[in-house]
Coordinates of C-alpha atoms in Angstrom, one line a residue:
M1 CA 22.0 -13.3 -17.1
R2 CA 21.5 -16.3 -15.3
L3 CA 19.8 -14.3 -12.5
C4 CA 17.5 -12.6 -15.0
G5 CA 16.8 -16.1 -16.6
W6 CA 15.9 -17.5 -13.3
F7 CA 13.6 -14.7 -12.3
R8 CA 11.9 -14.9 -15.8
S9 CA 11.3 -18.4 -15.4
K10 CA 10.2 -18.3 -11.7
F11 CA 7.7 -15.6 -12.4
S12 CA 6.3 -17.4 -15.5
A13 CA 6.0 -20.5 -13.6
E14 CA 3.9 -18.7 -10.8
W15 CA 1.8 -17.0 -13.1
E16 CA 1.1 -20.1 -15.3
L17 CA 0.3 -22.1 -12.0
A18 CA -2.3 -19.2 -11.0
F19 CA -3.8 -19.4 -14.6
A20 CA -4.2 -23.0 -14.2
L21 CA -5.9 -22.7 -10.8
D22 CA -8.6 -20.3 -12.2
A23 CA -11.4 -23.0 -11.4
N24 CA -14.6 -21.0 -11.1
P25 CA -17.0 -23.3 -13.0
V26 CA -19.3 -20.5 -14.4
K27 CA -16.5 -18.3 -15.4
T28 CA -14.8 -21.4 -17.0
S29 CA -18.0 -22.2 -19.1
I30 CA -18.3 -18.8 -20.3
R31 CA -14.6 -18.5 -21.1
N32 CA -14.8 -21.7 -23.1
H33 CA -17.9 -20.4 -25.1
R34 CA -16.0 -17.4 -26.0
S35 CA -12.5 -18.8 -26.5
H36 CA -12.8 -18.4 -30.2
C37 CA -12.6 -14.5 -30.0
C38 CA -10.4 -14.2 -27.0
R39 CA -12.2 -11.0 -25.8
I40 CA -11.2 -9.3 -22.7
N41 CA -14.3 -7.7 -20.8
L42 CA -12.9 -4.8 -18.5
S43 CA -16.0 -2.6 -19.2
L44 CA -17.5 -0.4 -16.7
P45 CA -21.2 -0.1 -16.2
E46 CA -23.0 1.9 -18.6
P47 CA -24.3 5.5 -17.6
A48 CA -27.7 4.3 -17.9
Q49 CA -27.1 1.7 -15.5
L50 CA -26.1 4.3 -12.9
S51 CA -29.1 6.5 -13.4
D52 CA -31.1 5.0 -10.7
R53 CA -28.4 4.5 -8.1
N54 CA -25.6 6.4 -6.4
V55 CA -22.5 7.1 -8.8
F56 CA -20.3 5.9 -6.1
S57 CA -21.7 2.3 -6.9
L58 CA -19.2 2.3 -9.8
F59 CA -16.6 1.6 -7.1
N60 CA -18.4 -1.5 -6.5
H61 CA -17.6 -2.8 -10.1
P62 CA -15.4 -6.0 -9.4
F63 CA -12.3 -4.6 -11.4
I64 CA -12.3 -1.6 -9.5
R65 CA -12.5 -3.3 -6.1
A66 CA -9.6 -5.4 -7.3
M67 CA -7.6 -2.4 -7.7
R68 CA -8.3 -1.5 -3.9
P69 CA -9.0 2.3 -4.2
K70 CA -9.3 2.5 -0.6
H71 CA -5.6 1.6 -0.2
W72 CA -4.4 4.7 -2.3
V73 CA -4.6 6.4 1.0
K74 CA -1.0 4.6 1.5
N75 CA 0.3 6.7 -1.4
S76 CA -0.1 9.9 0.6
F77 CA 3.4 9.4 1.9
V78 CA 4.4 10.5 -1.7
L79 CA 3.0 14.1 -0.7
A80 CA 5.0 14.0 2.5
P81 CA 8.1 15.7 1.0
L82 CA 5.9 18.5 -0.6
F83 CA 4.4 19.1 2.9
F84 CA 7.4 18.6 5.1
G85 CA 9.6 20.4 2.7
G86 CA 7.6 23.7 2.8
K87 CA 6.8 23.4 -0.7
L88 CA 3.0 23.4 -0.8
T89 CA 2.9 26.7 -2.4
D90 CA 5.1 26.0 -5.3
T91 CA 2.8 25.1 -8.3
T92 CA 5.6 23.1 -10.3
A93 CA 6.6 21.1 -7.6
A94 CA 2.9 20.6 -6.6
I95 CA 2.3 19.3 -10.2
H96 CA 5.0 16.8 -10.4
V97 CA 4.4 15.4 -6.9
F98 CA 0.8 14.9 -7.8
A99 CA 1.8 13.1 -11.0
C100 CA 4.0 10.8 -8.9
F101 CA 1.0 10.2 -6.5
I102 CA -1.2 9.1 -9.3
A103 CA 1.8 6.8 -10.7
F104 CA 2.4 5.1 -7.3
C105 CA -1.5 4.6 -7.0
L106 CA -1.8 2.9 -10.4
A107 CA 1.5 0.8 -9.7
A108 CA 0.2 -0.3 -6.5
S109 CA -3.1 -1.5 -8.1
A110 CA -1.1 -3.3 -10.4
V111 CA 0.8 -5.0 -7.5
Y112 CA -2.4 -5.9 -5.8
L113 CA -3.9 -7.5 -8.9
M114 CA -0.6 -9.6 -9.5
N115 CA -0.4 -10.6 -5.9
D116 CA -4.1 -11.5 -5.7
T117 CA -3.7 -13.6 -8.8
L118 CA -0.8 -15.5 -7.2
D119 CA -2.6 -15.9 -3.9
R120 CA -6.2 -16.7 -5.0
E121 CA -6.0 -20.4 -3.6
K122 CA -5.0 -19.4 -0.2
D123 CA -7.3 -16.2 -0.3
R124 CA -10.2 -18.7 -0.9
L125 CA -9.4 -20.2 2.7
H126 CA -9.8 -16.6 4.2
P127 CA -12.8 -15.7 5.8
L128 CA -12.7 -12.2 4.3
K129 CA -10.2 -12.2 1.4
K130 CA -12.4 -15.0 -0.2
H131 CA -14.6 -12.2 -1.2
R132 CA -11.8 -10.4 -3.1
P133 CA -12.8 -10.3 -7.0
I134 CA -10.2 -12.5 -8.1
A135 CA -10.5 -15.3 -5.4
S136 CA -14.3 -15.2 -5.9
G137 CA -13.9 -15.6 -9.8
E138 CA -15.6 -12.1 -10.5
V139 CA -12.4 -11.1 -12.0
S140 CA -10.5 -13.6 -14.1
I141 CA -6.9 -14.4 -14.7
R142 CA -6.9 -12.8 -18.1
Q143 CA -8.6 -9.8 -17.1
A144 CA -6.1 -9.4 -14.3
Q145 CA -3.2 -9.7 -16.6
W146 CA -4.5 -7.2 -18.8
G147 CA -5.2 -4.8 -15.8
I148 CA -1.8 -4.9 -14.9
I149 CA -0.5 -4.0 -18.3
L150 CA -3.1 -1.1 -18.6
L151 CA -2.2 0.2 -15.1
L152 CA 1.7 0.1 -15.6
A153 CA 1.8 2.0 -18.7
P154 CA 0.2 5.2 -17.4
A155 CA 2.0 4.8 -14.1
F156 CA 5.4 4.7 -15.5
A157 CA 4.6 7.5 -18.1
L158 CA 3.5 9.9 -15.2
A159 CA 6.5 8.9 -13.0
F160 CA 9.1 9.8 -15.7
Y161 CA 7.2 12.7 -16.5
A162 CA 7.3 14.0 -12.7
D163 CA 11.2 13.2 -12.6
F164 CA 13.4 10.5 -14.4
S165 CA 14.7 9.7 -10.9
A166 CA 11.3 9.4 -9.7
G167 CA 10.4 7.2 -12.4
L168 CA 13.2 4.8 -11.6
V169 CA 11.9 4.7 -8.0
V170 CA 8.4 3.9 -9.1
L171 CA 10.1 1.1 -11.4
G172 CA 12.0 -0.1 -8.4
Y173 CA 8.9 -0.3 -6.2
F174 CA 7.2 -2.4 -8.6
L175 CA 10.0 -4.7 -9.0
L176 CA 10.4 -4.9 -5.1
N177 CA 6.8 -5.9 -4.8
V178 CA 7.2 -8.6 -7.5
A179 CA 10.3 -9.9 -5.3
Y180 CA 7.8 -9.8 -2.5
S181 CA 5.0 -11.7 -4.2
L182 CA 7.4 -14.4 -5.3
F183 CA 9.5 -15.1 -2.2
L184 CA 10.2 -12.2 0.1
K185 CA 6.7 -12.6 1.6
H186 CA 7.6 -16.3 2.8
I187 CA 10.7 -14.9 4.9
V188 CA 9.9 -13.9 8.4
I189 CA 10.7 -10.3 9.5
L190 CA 12.0 -9.5 6.0
D191 CA 8.3 -9.6 4.7
V192 CA 7.3 -6.8 6.9
A193 CA 10.7 -5.0 6.3
T194 CA 10.0 -5.1 2.4
I195 CA 6.5 -3.7 3.1
A196 CA 8.0 -0.7 5.0
T197 CA 10.7 -0.2 2.3
G198 CA 8.0 0.4 -0.1
F199 CA 6.7 3.2 1.9
V200 CA 10.1 4.8 2.0
L201 CA 10.4 4.5 -1.7
R202 CA 7.1 6.4 -1.7
V203 CA 8.6 9.4 0.1
L204 CA 11.8 9.2 -1.9
G205 CA 9.8 9.4 -5.2
G206 CA 8.0 12.3 -3.9
A207 CA 11.1 14.0 -2.6
L208 CA 12.9 13.7 -6.1
A209 CA 9.6 14.6 -8.0
A210 CA 9.6 18.0 -5.7
H211 CA 13.4 18.4 -5.8
V212 CA 13.5 18.3 -2.1
E213 CA 16.2 16.5 -0.1
P214 CA 14.5 14.2 2.5
S215 CA 15.5 14.3 6.0
H216 CA 17.5 11.1 7.1
W217 CA 15.1 11.4 10.1
L218 CA 12.0 11.6 8.2
L219 CA 13.0 8.3 6.1
I220 CA 13.8 6.4 9.1
A221 CA 10.4 7.7 10.9
T222 CA 8.6 6.6 7.7
F223 CA 10.1 3.3 7.8
L224 CA 9.2 2.6 11.5
V225 CA 5.5 3.9 11.0
A226 CA 5.2 1.4 8.0
L227 CA 6.9 -1.4 10.0
F228 CA 4.3 -0.6 12.8
I229 CA 1.4 -0.8 10.4
A230 CA 2.8 -4.1 8.9
L231 CA 3.4 -5.8 12.4
I232 CA -0.3 -4.8 13.3
K233 CA -1.6 -6.4 10.2
R234 CA 0.3 -9.6 10.7
R235 CA -0.9 -9.6 14.2
Q236 CA -4.7 -9.3 13.2
E237 CA -4.0 -12.0 10.6
L238 CA -2.7 -14.4 13.0
R239 CA -5.4 -13.7 15.7
S240 CA -8.4 -14.2 13.4
A241 CA -6.9 -17.3 11.4
G242 CA -6.2 -19.3 14.4
N243 CA -5.0 -23.0 13.5
I244 CA -5.2 -22.3 9.9
A245 CA -3.0 -19.2 9.7
E246 CA -0.2 -21.1 7.8
D247 CA -2.6 -22.1 5.1
Q248 CA -3.8 -18.7 4.7
R249 CA -0.3 -17.0 4.7
S250 CA 2.8 -19.3 5.1
V251 CA 5.0 -17.0 6.8
L252 CA 2.4 -16.7 9.8
S253 CA 3.7 -20.2 11.0
D254 CA 7.1 -18.2 11.9
Y255 CA 5.1 -15.6 13.9
S256 CA 3.5 -15.7 17.1
L257 CA 1.5 -13.1 19.1
E258 CA 4.0 -12.8 21.7
M259 CA 6.9 -12.3 19.4
I260 CA 4.6 -9.5 17.4
D261 CA 3.7 -7.9 20.6
L262 CA 7.4 -7.6 21.7
L263 CA 8.2 -6.0 18.3
L264 CA 5.5 -3.7 18.6
A265 CA 6.7 -2.6 22.3
I266 CA 9.9 -1.8 20.5
V267 CA 8.7 -0.2 17.2
T268 CA 6.1 2.0 18.7
P269 CA 8.5 4.2 21.0
A270 CA 11.0 4.1 18.5
T271 CA 8.7 5.6 15.9
F272 CA 7.9 8.5 18.3
F273 CA 11.4 9.3 19.5
V274 CA 12.6 9.2 15.7
Y275 CA 9.8 11.7 15.0
L276 CA 10.7 13.8 17.8
A277 CA 14.3 13.8 16.9
Y278 CA 13.0 14.9 13.4
T279 CA 11.4 17.9 14.8
L280 CA 14.2 18.8 17.1
D281 CA 17.0 18.4 14.3
A282 CA 18.9 21.6 13.7
D283 CA 18.8 21.2 10.1
T284 CA 14.9 20.7 10.2
V285 CA 14.5 23.5 12.3
S286 CA 16.7 26.0 10.3
R287 CA 15.3 24.8 6.8
L288 CA 11.9 25.3 7.8
S289 CA 12.5 28.1 10.3
A290 CA 10.1 26.2 12.9
P291 CA 11.6 26.1 16.3
H292 CA 8.4 25.0 17.9
L293 CA 7.8 21.9 15.4
Y294 CA 8.4 19.6 18.3
L295 CA 4.8 20.6 19.6
T296 CA 3.4 18.4 16.9
S297 CA 5.0 15.2 18.5
I298 CA 1.9 15.4 21.1
F299 CA -0.4 14.3 18.3
V300 CA 1.9 11.5 16.9
L301 CA 2.3 9.9 20.5
F302 CA -1.6 10.1 20.8
G303 CA -2.1 8.6 17.3
L304 CA 0.2 5.9 17.8
L305 CA -1.3 4.9 21.3
R306 CA -4.7 4.9 19.8
Y307 CA -4.0 2.9 17.0
V308 CA -2.5 0.2 19.2
A309 CA -5.7 0.7 21.5
L310 CA -8.0 0.1 18.6
T311 CA -5.9 -2.8 17.5
F312 CA -6.0 -4.7 20.6
G313 CA -9.8 -3.9 21.2
N314 CA -10.8 -5.1 17.7
E315 CA -9.3 -8.7 17.0
L316 CA -11.5 -9.1 13.9
S317 CA -10.4 -6.0 11.9
E318 CA -7.2 -6.9 9.9
S319 CA -7.0 -4.0 7.5
P320 CA -5.0 -1.1 9.3
V321 CA -6.7 1.1 6.4
S322 CA -9.9 0.2 7.5
I323 CA -9.0 1.3 11.3
L324 CA -8.1 4.9 9.9
F325 CA -11.4 5.0 7.8
N326 CA -13.7 3.9 10.7
D327 CA -12.0 5.7 13.8
K328 CA -13.3 9.4 13.9
T329 CA -11.0 10.0 17.0
L330 CA -7.9 8.9 14.8
Q331 CA -9.1 10.9 11.8
F332 CA -9.4 13.9 14.1
T333 CA -5.9 13.3 15.6
V334 CA -4.4 13.4 11.9
L335 CA -6.2 16.6 11.0
L336 CA -4.9 18.2 14.5
W337 CA -1.5 17.2 13.7
A338 CA -1.6 18.2 10.1
G339 CA -3.2 21.6 11.1
M340 CA -0.6 22.5 13.6
F341 CA 2.6 21.4 11.5
A342 CA 1.2 23.5 8.4
W343 CA 0.5 26.4 11.0
I344 CA 4.1 26.3 12.3
V345 CA 5.7 25.8 9.0
Y346 CA 3.6 28.1 7.0
N347 CA 2.6 30.8 9.2

């Protein structure tokens, strides 16, 4: 009970501080003018407003951008058990896993809103993050609070529909990210390990929804891939921030480029060899009837090396997601890997 009380008071204090720092003058005057009605504007553009422009401009709405739909690609890990478990043709499993996927997307967007609310002052010091809707004042704190509620409600509903245990995993994922936003992100190594654990929970949630027992090798590989990506992000943040790195993210003061490069030198080959072990594992070969699955490791190795090369060659890009979206070679490598894996398993 004491722990719950501490957690509630800690979160409330952080939230009230973020609310107090919502100091955009234009937004403040508008809210003061409308304070008597306490209306929350989460409206999207009217259809008439979209008639003379591309419908995809809807994604430029501040609240939609604050949800970061481009980052939903991270939740594709939820689909991994369906793919790796040989259940792509199982309609029931596919429906449940897709419901779990949407649940993770909504929960992740709620986490982004919460994290951006708490970090808005530091984000304003960042050359790129200062343009985020909450940091720039396009989305108010109150709008973000309501957005979190409106996103979490269907997220948990879909997750528990997919599978009760999967629902608990989504709940655990959200609580883990609350802890990350409040204190775990300030602890060196533990910050990136927490991010990696979030990806493992995605795979575990998908496995429970599909009623597939995930391979321990697959879970370890997922953790290492996510750790690899998180370390690359920290490296890019440290490189671009320079002398004000600590002001933008306090944990960066405990990192150095040499330290991260050393960790990447360990994690990169470890990721490849764990995946190779997964493809050669007797249980995997027997369950999937795929003795030649190890051939897909060629694309995994090339993809990892390509990612590292792009990271060291483009010091201004901080988002690992943007690297995937912008590099055609990396995209083609992923497609070749997925195609060969599917051909070996489902042929």
